[in-house]
Amino acid sequence: MSAIEIAAVSKVYAGGVRAVSDVSLSIADGEFIVLVGPSGCGKSTLLRMIAGLETITSGTVAIGGRVVNEVDPAARNIAMVFQNYALYPHMSVYDNLAYGLRNRGVPKADIDARVAEAARMLEIAPFLDRKPRQLSGGQRQRVAMGRAIVRKPDAFLFDEPLSNLDAKLRVSMRGEIRQLQRRLGVTSVYVTHDQLEAMTLADRIVVLNGGRIEQVGRPLDVYHSPASTFVASFIGSPAMNLADAEVAGGAVAIGGQVVASGVGGIADGKLTVGLRAEDILPTPNGAGVPFAVRYIEELGATRLVHGSVEGRHLTMALSPDLPLADEIRITVAADRLHFFDGESGRRVGR
Amino acid sequence: MIDRHPWLDALAHAVLIAGVVLVAFPVYVAFIASTHGPHDFMSGLVPLLPGSEMVANYRAMLTDGLSSSGAPPLGGMLWNSLMMALIIAFGKIAISILSAYAIVYFRFPFRAVAFWMIFVTLMLPVEVRIVPTFKVVADLGLLDSYAGLTVPLIASATATFLFRQFFLTVPDELMEAARIDGAGPLKFFRDVLLPLSRTNIAALFVILFIYGWNQYLWPLMVTTTSSHYTIVMGIKRMSDVADALPQWNVVMTTVVLAMLPPVVVVVGMQRLFVKGLIETEK
Ligand SMILES: Nc1ncnc2c1ncn2[C@@H]1O[C@H](COP(=O)(O)OP(=O)(O)O)[C@@H](O)[C@H]1O
Ligand SMILES: [Mg+2]
């Protein structure tokens, strides 16, 4: 178990593609970090640089206080779980788990004990003699986890390990990974493009965009105060509503209509206003602004209502108990608004 | 699926049976001929029913050979052919799997050039380069040796290419997992890639064994003493006699004997062979 220190790391691929730009991140011992971002944002590249599978163009990566830029993957004492599991097809489950241990000369009895323990933890003991192709996707996933666990590594690195599973299995494996990581207390870096996975698993989320860190923070902090319009629209489902606005003398106006006044700390000019779907409230008896309902998505516990206010698209979350009309009236608490700079998209104000 | 239709079925069977007959009939004729005495062919008619000389023919060819046409006993020639076929098959597999490994898994200067040079040699089979190759082998003093018989035939673009294609289908993550598991390049090759290539190797072995066994032109050029003759050229020598009729019964005896080892290899490795040609599961 160790802390991981990433300092000003960049990666430029041979073809000139700049996959990761100047990323710095301190990961505490035992922490569960999730790297999240859209496809192609450099998540895997960053993870693979920590693993040692990709060279580091500039900057340093240190694991447990030791700079590992030039250290072989095997000598970094990390374990990695791949999206396609990467199990050795011709080896039994037992051999898949034992292979790495044999290579480092762990005594046979020790290997037996470690494999047995991992197999018990992951409930794969009945399959130890099988070949990977004789296992279901979920079981293969467990074997891949087992291969990571038996190593007793300083860090677990996961690259979209649940993407090949069906939705139901993904949710249950997600829970198991989280519990396992808590129990073992091993520092973990987990890559996913699924913001829900990020929210549910992480101690801290790292949102990447175009090879740069947009925001680092605890899931709820990222959700409640996104650092940029990118994070606002990436984290949370449905995505945060965003609208162009102007600010003059602390009064924020969307299309000429003032939505908040007395807002401090924002220079006059263009602004983007953000609003979560659940922060929009229906109002009774004629108060608020008119909201033209366009279509509805029923989620069971809630109901997503898509529509528009003065031609601007808006999504709100309503309780399914409320009666719906073609046009309803809504209001917004001014303190629930998020403000982002109109040019850079960075959060301003509160 | 194509619809099954009774007389389409019948047609398919007819075509297949015709194919089998077409292939099997000459083999049958050869076998029948090998059971007759030397005089049964004088009439110019090929007998179609077994004769009585089978044991005598086979015993004579295996022990004495056919002295009149300068062919040594078949045992030696069969042995030479076997050695040649095995050395070529194993040599080709060993060299091509290693070069494919280098080309696919290692970044080195002029890697693409190396690959294309290997690829281009596909256009230069032995027959095309036979004169210069003979000169090289002769200058190296390799005439009348197993080395001379096999080395020029071992370098193999086809097999390299096949292994390359196979390696490209092996997911990169497997190599990366092995690296994290502490397996260096040679260990990865031995513990992962080689076992995964098992069926491919078997299929190639069958093809290359038969390729080596059937070599005719090259052994004819580089062997001058009968102790290094191979069975295929032996057959040719026997049927090519001056001032006499070829002894078709013993020629056919030799042909039948020469067919046996490839048949054994094909039958023995059939399961792996078919798997190697059709298997895509990894
Ligand atoms: N081996 C490579 N060579 C060149 N470019 C690459 C390589 N691997 C990834 N890239 C590029 O780097 C960027 C980031 O890739 P990656 O880290 O795989 O993204 P993610 O995992 O977030 O989807 C992409 O633009 C991708 O095309
Ligand atoms: Mg990726």
XYZ file of C-alpha atoms and ligand atoms in Angstrom:
660
model
C 0.000 0.000 0.000
C 1.345 3.328 -1.022
C 0.548 6.805 -2.072
C 0.907 7.750 -5.732
C 2.301 11.116 -6.694
C 1.803 12.314 -10.260
C 3.728 15.493 -11.000
C 3.308 17.535 -14.199
C 2.976 14.437 -16.330
C 2.510 14.750 -20.080
C 2.324 12.183 -22.840
C 2.931 12.826 -26.503
C 2.571 9.736 -28.684
C 4.981 9.019 -31.498
C 2.519 10.342 -34.059
C 2.450 13.698 -32.258
C -0.863 13.112 -30.472
C -0.820 14.915 -27.133
C -2.860 12.493 -25.010
C -2.089 13.843 -21.529
C -1.090 17.409 -20.716
C 0.594 18.528 -17.534
C -1.402 16.403 -15.108
C -0.572 16.621 -11.405
C -2.367 14.562 -8.800
C -1.652 13.308 -5.307
C -3.314 10.030 -4.451
C -3.321 9.160 -0.764
C -2.523 5.718 0.573
C -5.618 3.546 0.362
C -7.606 6.069 -1.606
C -9.986 5.080 -4.413
C -9.520 7.499 -7.310
C -11.689 7.371 -10.405
C -10.479 8.932 -13.637
C -13.535 9.822 -15.661
C -14.041 11.580 -18.959
C -15.306 11.045 -22.470
C -13.673 8.525 -24.779
C -10.271 9.663 -26.009
C -9.609 12.115 -23.182
C -6.435 10.323 -22.097
C -7.680 8.282 -19.121
C -6.132 5.016 -20.268
C -2.923 6.741 -21.251
C -2.548 8.239 -17.774
C -3.315 4.905 -16.126
C -0.881 3.077 -18.377
C 1.847 5.541 -17.502
C 1.273 4.734 -13.837
C 1.435 1.031 -14.727
C 4.615 1.468 -16.742
C 3.066 0.179 -19.950
C 3.536 3.559 -21.603
C 6.596 5.768 -21.367
C 6.240 9.159 -19.692
C 7.100 12.031 -22.031
C 7.659 14.521 -19.213
C 6.940 14.798 -15.507
C 7.291 12.109 -12.854
C 5.225 9.345 -11.355
C 6.138 8.172 -7.864
C 4.660 5.154 -6.106
C 5.269 4.894 -2.376
C 7.785 7.732 -2.535
C 9.885 6.116 -5.258
C 10.008 7.725 -8.703
C 9.150 4.917 -11.111
C 9.514 6.614 -14.511
C 12.225 4.165 -15.539
C 11.012 1.179 -13.533
C 9.682 -1.917 -15.264
C 5.936 -2.621 -14.821
C 6.648 -5.818 -12.912
C 8.942 -3.990 -10.503
C 6.378 -1.283 -9.718
C 4.372 -3.759 -7.700
C 1.058 -2.731 -9.162
C -1.726 -4.931 -10.471
C -3.914 -4.114 -13.414
C -7.389 -5.244 -14.439
C -8.127 -4.847 -18.132
C -11.413 -4.243 -19.904
C -11.149 -7.494 -21.862
C -9.756 -9.224 -18.718
C -6.612 -10.372 -20.595
C -6.685 -13.788 -18.960
C -4.223 -16.312 -20.376
C -6.591 -18.443 -22.489
C -4.584 -21.652 -22.307
C -4.041 -21.598 -18.538
C -6.453 -22.778 -15.883
C -7.906 -20.210 -13.512
C -5.445 -21.392 -10.872
C -2.499 -20.878 -13.212
C -3.804 -17.490 -14.259
C -3.703 -16.403 -10.627
C -0.424 -18.145 -9.862
C 1.558 -17.122 -12.948
C 2.750 -13.755 -11.662
C 3.645 -15.228 -8.276
C 5.676 -18.040 -9.832
C 7.546 -15.510 -11.918
C 8.630 -13.708 -8.796
C 9.675 -16.921 -7.119
C 7.031 -17.068 -4.426
C 7.213 -20.497 -2.738
C 4.635 -23.055 -3.876
C 2.881 -23.340 -0.504
C 2.570 -19.580 -0.328
C 1.077 -19.453 -3.823
C -1.454 -22.122 -2.887
C -2.509 -20.171 0.183
C -2.806 -16.848 -1.607
C -4.755 -18.306 -4.525
C -7.083 -20.115 -2.143
C -7.713 -16.929 -0.199
C -8.397 -14.836 -3.291
C -10.625 -17.579 -4.701
C -12.632 -17.660 -1.490
C -12.966 -13.884 -1.390
C -14.182 -13.763 -4.989
C -16.160 -17.003 -4.857
C -14.294 -18.523 -7.769
C -12.965 -21.537 -5.865
C -15.156 -24.015 -7.814
C -13.651 -22.859 -11.112
C -9.961 -23.060 -10.324
C -9.436 -25.961 -12.732
C -11.369 -24.435 -15.605
C -10.045 -22.552 -18.586
C -11.199 -18.937 -19.006
C -13.335 -19.818 -22.031
C -15.407 -22.099 -19.800
C -16.425 -19.145 -17.619
C -19.123 -16.509 -17.982
C -18.210 -12.854 -18.393
C -18.822 -12.120 -14.728
C -16.697 -15.059 -13.623
C -13.854 -13.997 -15.915
C -14.089 -10.554 -14.382
C -13.679 -12.123 -10.944
C -10.675 -14.116 -12.090
C -9.108 -10.928 -13.418
C -9.721 -9.352 -10.014
C -8.249 -12.411 -8.360
C -5.101 -12.140 -10.414
C -4.732 -8.594 -9.124
C -5.421 -9.500 -5.509
C -2.997 -12.410 -5.144
C -0.141 -10.108 -6.023
C -0.722 -8.060 -2.844
C 0.171 -4.981 -4.865
C 0.826 -1.433 -3.758
C -1.915 -0.272 -6.088
C -4.771 -1.601 -8.175
C -5.177 -0.087 -11.616
C -8.484 -0.683 -13.371
C -9.120 0.188 -17.012
C -12.885 0.117 -17.598
C -13.121 -3.327 -15.991
C -16.921 -3.492 -16.080
C -17.582 -2.267 -19.602
C -17.997 -5.750 -21.045
C -20.615 -6.842 -18.515
C -24.375 -6.496 -18.788
C -26.011 -3.681 -16.856
C -27.197 -5.729 -13.893
C -23.887 -7.493 -13.355
C -22.099 -4.185 -13.687
C -24.019 -2.745 -10.740
C -23.343 -5.737 -8.503
C -19.644 -5.981 -9.471
C -19.335 -2.268 -8.833
C -20.497 -2.827 -5.290
C -18.133 -5.740 -4.840
C -15.130 -3.868 -6.136
C -15.866 -1.040 -3.751
C -16.223 -3.360 -0.742
C -13.151 -5.357 -1.686
C -11.086 -2.213 -2.027
C -12.306 -0.965 1.369
C -11.489 -4.299 2.970
C -8.009 -4.578 1.441
C -7.272 -0.860 1.755
C -5.192 -0.872 -1.423
C -4.706 2.413 -3.264
C -6.771 2.206 -6.443
C -6.979 4.108 -9.683
C -10.041 3.274 -11.722
C -10.713 4.447 -15.265
C -14.232 4.733 -16.621
C -16.249 6.808 -19.054
C -19.382 6.175 -16.991
C -20.051 9.078 -14.624
C -22.395 6.913 -12.535
C -19.594 4.415 -11.901
C -17.353 7.323 -10.982
C -19.883 8.794 -8.571
C -20.588 5.505 -6.829
C -17.038 4.162 -6.538
C -14.757 7.077 -5.925
C -13.310 8.621 -2.825
C -12.306 11.349 -5.230
C -13.223 11.835 -8.860
C -10.757 13.189 -11.395
C -12.561 14.597 -14.422
C -10.357 14.629 -17.517
C -11.030 16.499 -20.711
C -8.696 16.635 -23.683
C -5.782 15.305 -21.641
C -6.151 17.873 -18.870
C -7.672 17.699 -15.414
C -10.915 19.667 -15.280
C -11.649 19.000 -11.648
C -10.626 16.827 -8.719
C -12.970 16.342 -5.838
C -15.256 14.125 -3.807
C -18.227 12.888 -5.838
C -20.803 15.115 -4.183
C -18.558 18.159 -4.295
C -18.032 17.648 -8.009
C -21.748 17.175 -8.450
C -22.767 20.195 -6.442
C -20.074 22.599 -7.521
C -18.703 21.592 -10.913
C -15.601 23.538 -11.794
C -16.568 24.115 -15.401
C -19.393 23.773 -17.875
C -17.681 20.607 -19.122
C -17.882 18.966 -15.704
C -21.410 20.311 -15.217
C -22.613 18.625 -18.374
C -20.551 15.445 -17.877
C -21.277 14.581 -14.262
C -24.871 13.883 -13.331
C -27.731 12.459 -15.321
C -29.578 14.235 -16.787
C -26.865 16.749 -17.634
C -27.054 20.132 -15.981
C -29.144 22.697 -17.870
C -26.950 25.455 -19.260
C -28.071 28.804 -20.636
C -26.282 31.914 -21.877
C -26.776 34.963 -19.718
C -25.455 38.439 -19.075
C -24.398 39.930 -15.805
C -24.446 43.644 -15.052
C -23.905 45.064 -11.594
C -24.514 41.772 -9.881
C -27.789 41.133 -11.708
C -27.832 37.982 -13.832
C -30.274 38.022 -16.712
C -31.219 35.289 -19.166
C -32.719 36.783 -22.312
C -33.409 40.048 -20.496
C -35.146 38.348 -17.582
C -33.303 38.780 -14.289
C -32.921 35.425 -12.542
C -30.607 36.476 -9.723
C -29.554 39.784 -8.322
C -26.961 40.931 -5.864
C -24.559 38.258 -7.023
C -21.075 39.170 -5.855
C -17.660 38.522 -7.300
C -18.565 38.336 -10.984
C -17.340 40.887 -13.519
C -19.912 42.317 -15.901
C -20.198 40.516 -19.221
C -21.184 37.186 -20.659
C -22.013 34.298 -18.382
C -23.275 30.734 -18.569
C -25.879 29.816 -16.003
C -26.229 26.198 -14.903
C -29.171 24.548 -13.214
C -29.701 20.938 -12.127
C -32.935 19.294 -13.219
C -33.981 18.637 -9.635
C -33.526 22.287 -8.629
C -36.367 23.423 -10.870
C -39.646 23.460 -8.965
C -43.212 23.618 -10.199
C -45.232 26.478 -8.791
C -48.946 26.464 -8.023
C -51.521 29.059 -9.014
C -49.936 31.175 -11.677
C -46.608 32.147 -10.108
C -43.257 31.585 -11.880
C -42.482 31.373 -15.584
C -44.322 29.266 -18.164
C -42.656 25.992 -19.173
C -43.864 24.314 -22.373
C -43.645 20.539 -21.997
C -42.255 18.807 -25.081
C -41.757 15.187 -24.015
C -41.455 13.056 -20.903
C -39.122 10.271 -19.812
C -40.532 8.059 -17.087
C -37.814 6.670 -14.799
C -40.172 5.169 -12.251
C -39.117 6.985 -9.122
C -38.877 10.276 -10.973
C -40.029 11.698 -14.231
C -37.793 13.732 -16.528
C -39.729 16.470 -18.249
C -38.124 18.036 -21.309
C -39.476 21.320 -22.536
C -38.622 24.950 -23.037
C -38.854 28.322 -21.388
C -38.963 31.132 -23.910
C -37.452 28.856 -26.536
C -34.568 27.665 -24.325
C -34.377 23.944 -23.797
C -34.719 22.810 -20.192
C -34.947 19.460 -18.442
C -36.514 19.112 -15.031
C -37.075 16.202 -12.692
C -40.530 15.900 -11.213
C -42.229 13.511 -8.892
C -44.481 11.192 -10.900
C -47.316 11.989 -8.482
C -47.739 15.537 -9.770
C -50.338 16.017 -12.482
C -48.932 17.248 -15.781
C -50.280 19.698 -18.296
C -48.935 20.885 -21.639
C -47.763 23.994 -19.930
C -46.783 24.311 -16.302
C -45.248 27.125 -14.356
C -41.904 26.786 -12.692
C -39.524 28.634 -10.491
C -35.912 28.380 -9.469
C -34.194 29.187 -6.212
C -31.537 31.778 -7.017
C -29.068 30.121 -4.636
C -29.236 26.927 -6.703
C -27.834 28.564 -9.808
C -24.302 27.821 -10.978
C -22.350 30.518 -12.772
C -19.631 29.893 -15.338
C -17.531 32.373 -17.244
C -19.044 32.931 -20.678
C -15.680 32.597 -22.408
C -13.626 29.984 -20.543
C -16.518 28.020 -19.030
C -14.785 28.049 -15.624
C -16.882 28.394 -12.510
C -17.204 31.948 -11.172
C -18.844 33.422 -8.139
C -19.628 31.030 -5.334
C -28.515 -21.728 -44.658
C -29.205 -22.933 -48.138
C -32.433 -24.933 -48.459
C -31.941 -28.654 -48.492
C -33.396 -30.255 -51.536
C -33.352 -34.029 -52.129
C -31.800 -33.924 -55.490
C -29.413 -31.101 -54.696
C -28.245 -33.443 -51.955
C -27.884 -36.229 -54.475
C -25.947 -33.950 -56.816
C -23.623 -32.889 -54.005
C -22.995 -36.517 -53.175
C -22.374 -37.387 -56.793
C -19.797 -34.606 -57.119
C -18.081 -35.622 -53.902
C -18.024 -39.291 -54.833
C -16.666 -38.464 -58.266
C -13.950 -36.415 -56.572
C -13.032 -39.240 -54.228
C -12.920 -41.749 -57.081
C -10.790 -39.405 -59.137
C -8.260 -39.136 -56.331
C -8.464 -42.698 -55.065
C -8.353 -44.599 -58.335
C -4.716 -43.857 -59.224
C -3.727 -44.737 -55.685
C -5.615 -48.001 -56.042
C -3.930 -48.742 -59.362
C -0.527 -48.052 -57.826
C -1.227 -50.363 -54.930
C -2.517 -53.151 -57.226
C 0.521 -52.768 -59.445
C 2.777 -53.228 -56.463
C 1.305 -56.679 -55.848
C 2.179 -58.095 -59.257
C 5.265 -59.686 -60.698
C 7.416 -57.867 -63.254
C 5.905 -59.581 -66.303
C 2.274 -58.699 -65.738
C 2.813 -55.309 -67.377
C 4.255 -56.532 -70.669
C 0.863 -56.680 -72.298
C 0.504 -52.938 -71.893
C -2.630 -53.450 -69.826
C -2.667 -52.332 -66.242
C -4.042 -55.049 -63.972
C -6.956 -54.012 -61.773
C -7.058 -56.991 -59.438
C -4.425 -57.848 -56.810
C -1.594 -60.158 -57.802
C 0.415 -62.598 -55.739
C 3.821 -60.919 -55.482
C 3.056 -58.322 -52.846
C 5.220 -59.716 -50.054
C 8.109 -60.437 -52.385
C 8.034 -56.947 -53.907
C 7.958 -55.133 -50.606
C 10.623 -57.327 -49.061
C 12.899 -56.874 -52.055
C 12.561 -53.104 -52.122
C 13.051 -52.669 -48.400
C 16.134 -54.878 -48.241
C 17.977 -54.856 -51.570
C 16.707 -51.944 -53.599
C 16.737 -52.056 -57.339
C 20.337 -52.444 -58.316
C 19.742 -52.251 -62.032
C 18.694 -48.611 -61.807
C 21.174 -47.586 -59.172
C 18.629 -47.210 -56.421
C 19.797 -48.158 -52.946
C 17.475 -50.037 -50.561
C 14.400 -47.985 -49.781
C 15.105 -47.884 -46.072
C 17.938 -45.414 -46.539
C 16.027 -43.245 -48.960
C 12.959 -43.216 -46.709
C 15.194 -42.215 -43.823
C 16.747 -39.406 -45.868
C 13.320 -38.153 -46.903
C 12.121 -38.323 -43.333
C 15.120 -36.379 -42.064
C 14.733 -33.829 -44.813
C 11.012 -33.365 -44.220
C 11.443 -33.113 -40.433
C 14.381 -30.715 -40.570
C 12.577 -28.505 -43.069
C 9.320 -28.544 -41.109
C 10.898 -27.856 -37.712
C 13.444 -25.445 -39.146
C 10.824 -23.420 -40.969
C 8.541 -23.323 -37.949
C 11.321 -22.339 -35.546
C 12.705 -19.598 -37.741
C 9.408 -18.195 -38.894
C 7.754 -18.106 -35.468
C 10.758 -16.268 -34.045
C 10.943 -13.766 -36.873
C 7.192 -13.180 -36.725
C 7.561 -12.606 -32.961
C 10.288 -10.041 -33.573
C 8.315 -8.269 -36.260
C 5.080 -8.078 -34.303
C 6.264 -7.433 -30.750
C 9.457 -5.431 -31.014
C 10.149 -1.930 -32.232
C 13.514 -1.863 -33.947
C 14.967 0.278 -36.725
C 13.911 -0.800 -40.218
C 11.254 -3.097 -38.838
C 8.954 -2.426 -41.783
C 11.844 -2.961 -44.183
C 12.624 -6.292 -42.551
C 9.024 -7.362 -42.886
C 8.793 -6.379 -46.536
C 12.075 -8.081 -47.353
C 10.744 -11.306 -45.886
C 7.517 -10.755 -47.728
C 9.226 -10.185 -51.065
C 11.041 -13.523 -50.822
C 7.606 -15.086 -51.306
C 8.232 -14.290 -54.943
C 11.517 -16.203 -54.952
C 10.831 -19.909 -54.431
C 13.668 -22.391 -54.780
C 12.981 -23.004 -58.447
C 13.581 -19.349 -59.306
C 16.843 -18.994 -57.405
C 18.060 -22.516 -57.968
C 21.278 -21.740 -59.842
C 22.709 -19.150 -57.437
C 21.530 -21.190 -54.473
C 23.270 -24.247 -55.841
C 26.458 -22.243 -56.272
C 26.309 -21.034 -52.692
C 25.636 -24.514 -51.335
C 28.405 -26.015 -53.462
C 30.916 -23.341 -52.403
C 30.050 -23.987 -48.779
C 30.800 -27.665 -49.352
C 27.313 -28.688 -48.418
C 26.624 -30.990 -51.372
C 25.618 -34.475 -50.280
C 24.663 -33.476 -46.768
C 21.473 -32.955 -44.822
C 22.445 -29.322 -44.388
C 22.680 -28.863 -48.147
C 19.378 -30.636 -48.616
C 17.458 -28.579 -46.099
C 18.981 -25.186 -45.231
C 18.147 -23.473 -48.544
C 14.546 -24.580 -48.169
C 14.115 -23.485 -44.570
C 13.859 -19.705 -44.796
C 10.148 -19.257 -45.155
C 8.151 -16.171 -45.875
C 4.828 -17.975 -45.940
C 5.122 -19.363 -42.452
C 6.449 -16.066 -41.096
C 3.500 -14.333 -42.630
C 1.011 -16.818 -41.168
C 2.458 -16.476 -37.666
C 2.480 -12.706 -38.015
C -1.194 -12.705 -38.903
C -1.917 -14.941 -35.930
C 0.098 -12.825 -33.497
C -1.718 -9.703 -34.656
C -4.979 -11.279 -33.500
C -3.620 -11.883 -29.987
C -4.789 -8.938 -27.862
C -2.022 -6.569 -26.733
C -3.400 -6.701 -23.212
C -2.194 -10.284 -22.934
C 1.374 -9.136 -23.424
C 0.835 -6.262 -21.025
C -0.666 -8.544 -18.395
C 2.360 -10.791 -18.775
C 4.707 -7.831 -18.406
C 2.985 -6.850 -15.180
C 3.168 -10.489 -14.112
C 6.921 -10.252 -14.456
C 7.352 -12.208 -17.678
C 10.133 -10.895 -19.917
C 10.004 -11.197 -23.700
C 11.303 -14.766 -23.851
C 9.122 -15.934 -20.998
C 6.063 -14.381 -22.600
C 6.964 -16.123 -25.840
C 7.436 -19.479 -24.157
C 4.594 -19.361 -21.629
C 1.892 -17.572 -23.580
C 2.507 -17.161 -27.289
C 3.880 -20.631 -27.990
C 1.039 -22.519 -26.269
C -1.486 -20.281 -28.009
C 0.125 -21.064 -31.365
C -0.087 -24.809 -30.768
C -2.769 -25.570 -33.318
C -1.234 -23.214 -35.867
C 2.098 -24.951 -35.435
C 0.458 -28.340 -35.917
C -1.312 -27.261 -39.090
C 1.877 -25.757 -40.467
C 3.833 -28.844 -39.522
C 1.556 -31.039 -41.607
C 1.795 -28.741 -44.602
C 5.550 -28.276 -44.316
C 6.250 -31.947 -43.700
C 4.517 -32.822 -46.953
C 6.248 -29.923 -48.704
C 9.623 -31.236 -47.532
C 8.781 -34.834 -48.272
C 7.719 -34.033 -51.823
C 10.828 -32.020 -52.679
C 12.191 -33.324 -55.945
C 14.191 -30.796 -57.936
C 16.432 -29.589 -55.129
C 17.526 -33.022 -53.806
C 18.169 -34.050 -57.391
C 20.652 -31.187 -57.702
C 22.546 -31.348 -54.433
C 22.877 -35.088 -53.925
C 25.297 -37.116 -55.999
C 25.889 -40.148 -53.823
C 23.173 -42.698 -53.313
C 23.543 -42.497 -49.547
C 21.807 -39.120 -49.657
C 19.105 -39.883 -52.195
C 15.544 -39.153 -51.123
C 12.642 -41.424 -51.895
C 10.942 -39.059 -54.348
C 14.018 -38.800 -56.550
C 14.539 -42.530 -56.103
C 11.177 -43.178 -57.732
C 12.167 -41.030 -60.646
C 15.479 -42.849 -61.068
C 13.787 -46.238 -61.049
C 11.206 -45.353 -63.662
C 13.853 -43.770 -65.851
C 15.938 -46.743 -66.967
C 17.946 -46.933 -70.147
C 17.566 -49.768 -72.684
C 14.936 -51.613 -70.671
C 11.353 -51.418 -69.559
C 10.837 -49.874 -66.166
C 9.857 -52.420 -63.572
C 6.506 -50.933 -62.787
C 5.704 -53.351 -60.026
C 8.637 -52.270 -57.877
C 8.283 -48.616 -58.858
C 4.738 -48.760 -57.591
C 5.874 -50.574 -54.476
C 8.177 -47.658 -53.825
C 5.414 -45.174 -54.560
C 3.115 -46.825 -52.049
C 5.850 -46.867 -49.413
C 6.647 -43.238 -50.124
C 3.042 -42.295 -49.578
C 2.852 -43.810 -46.127
C 4.732 -41.275 -43.944
C 2.744 -38.235 -45.163
C -0.448 -40.230 -44.677
C 0.607 -41.111 -41.144
C 1.379 -37.464 -40.401
C -1.915 -36.224 -41.816
C -4.020 -38.845 -40.084
C -2.153 -38.529 -36.807
C -2.442 -34.744 -36.696
C -5.795 -34.379 -38.378
C -7.645 -33.124 -35.339
C -5.090 -30.433 -34.500
C -4.662 -29.637 -38.186
C -8.319 -28.892 -38.761
C -8.502 -26.948 -35.507
C -5.508 -24.891 -36.540
C -7.086 -23.973 -39.848
C -10.531 -23.064 -38.562
C -10.032 -21.964 -34.983
C -10.427 -18.289 -34.262
C -11.381 -18.471 -30.590
C -8.766 -16.941 -28.338
N -0.510 4.049 -28.999
C -1.026 5.231 -29.370
N -0.437 5.935 -30.368
C -0.937 7.138 -30.749
N -1.999 7.718 -30.199
C -2.631 7.072 -29.200
C -2.179 5.797 -28.738
N -2.994 5.381 -27.745
C -3.917 6.357 -27.592
N -3.704 7.371 -28.458
C -4.480 8.624 -28.547
O -4.386 9.291 -27.326
C -5.636 9.843 -26.963
C -6.059 9.323 -25.598
O -6.277 7.942 -25.688
P -6.725 7.073 -24.442
O -5.827 7.357 -23.299
O -6.815 5.666 -24.880
O -8.187 7.658 -24.167
P -9.325 7.081 -23.224
O -8.828 5.902 -22.494
O -9.677 8.228 -22.333
O -10.473 6.773 -24.138
C -6.608 9.498 -28.079
O -6.694 10.609 -28.930
C -5.949 8.349 -28.762
O -6.280 8.349 -30.126
Mg -9.461 3.847 -22.593
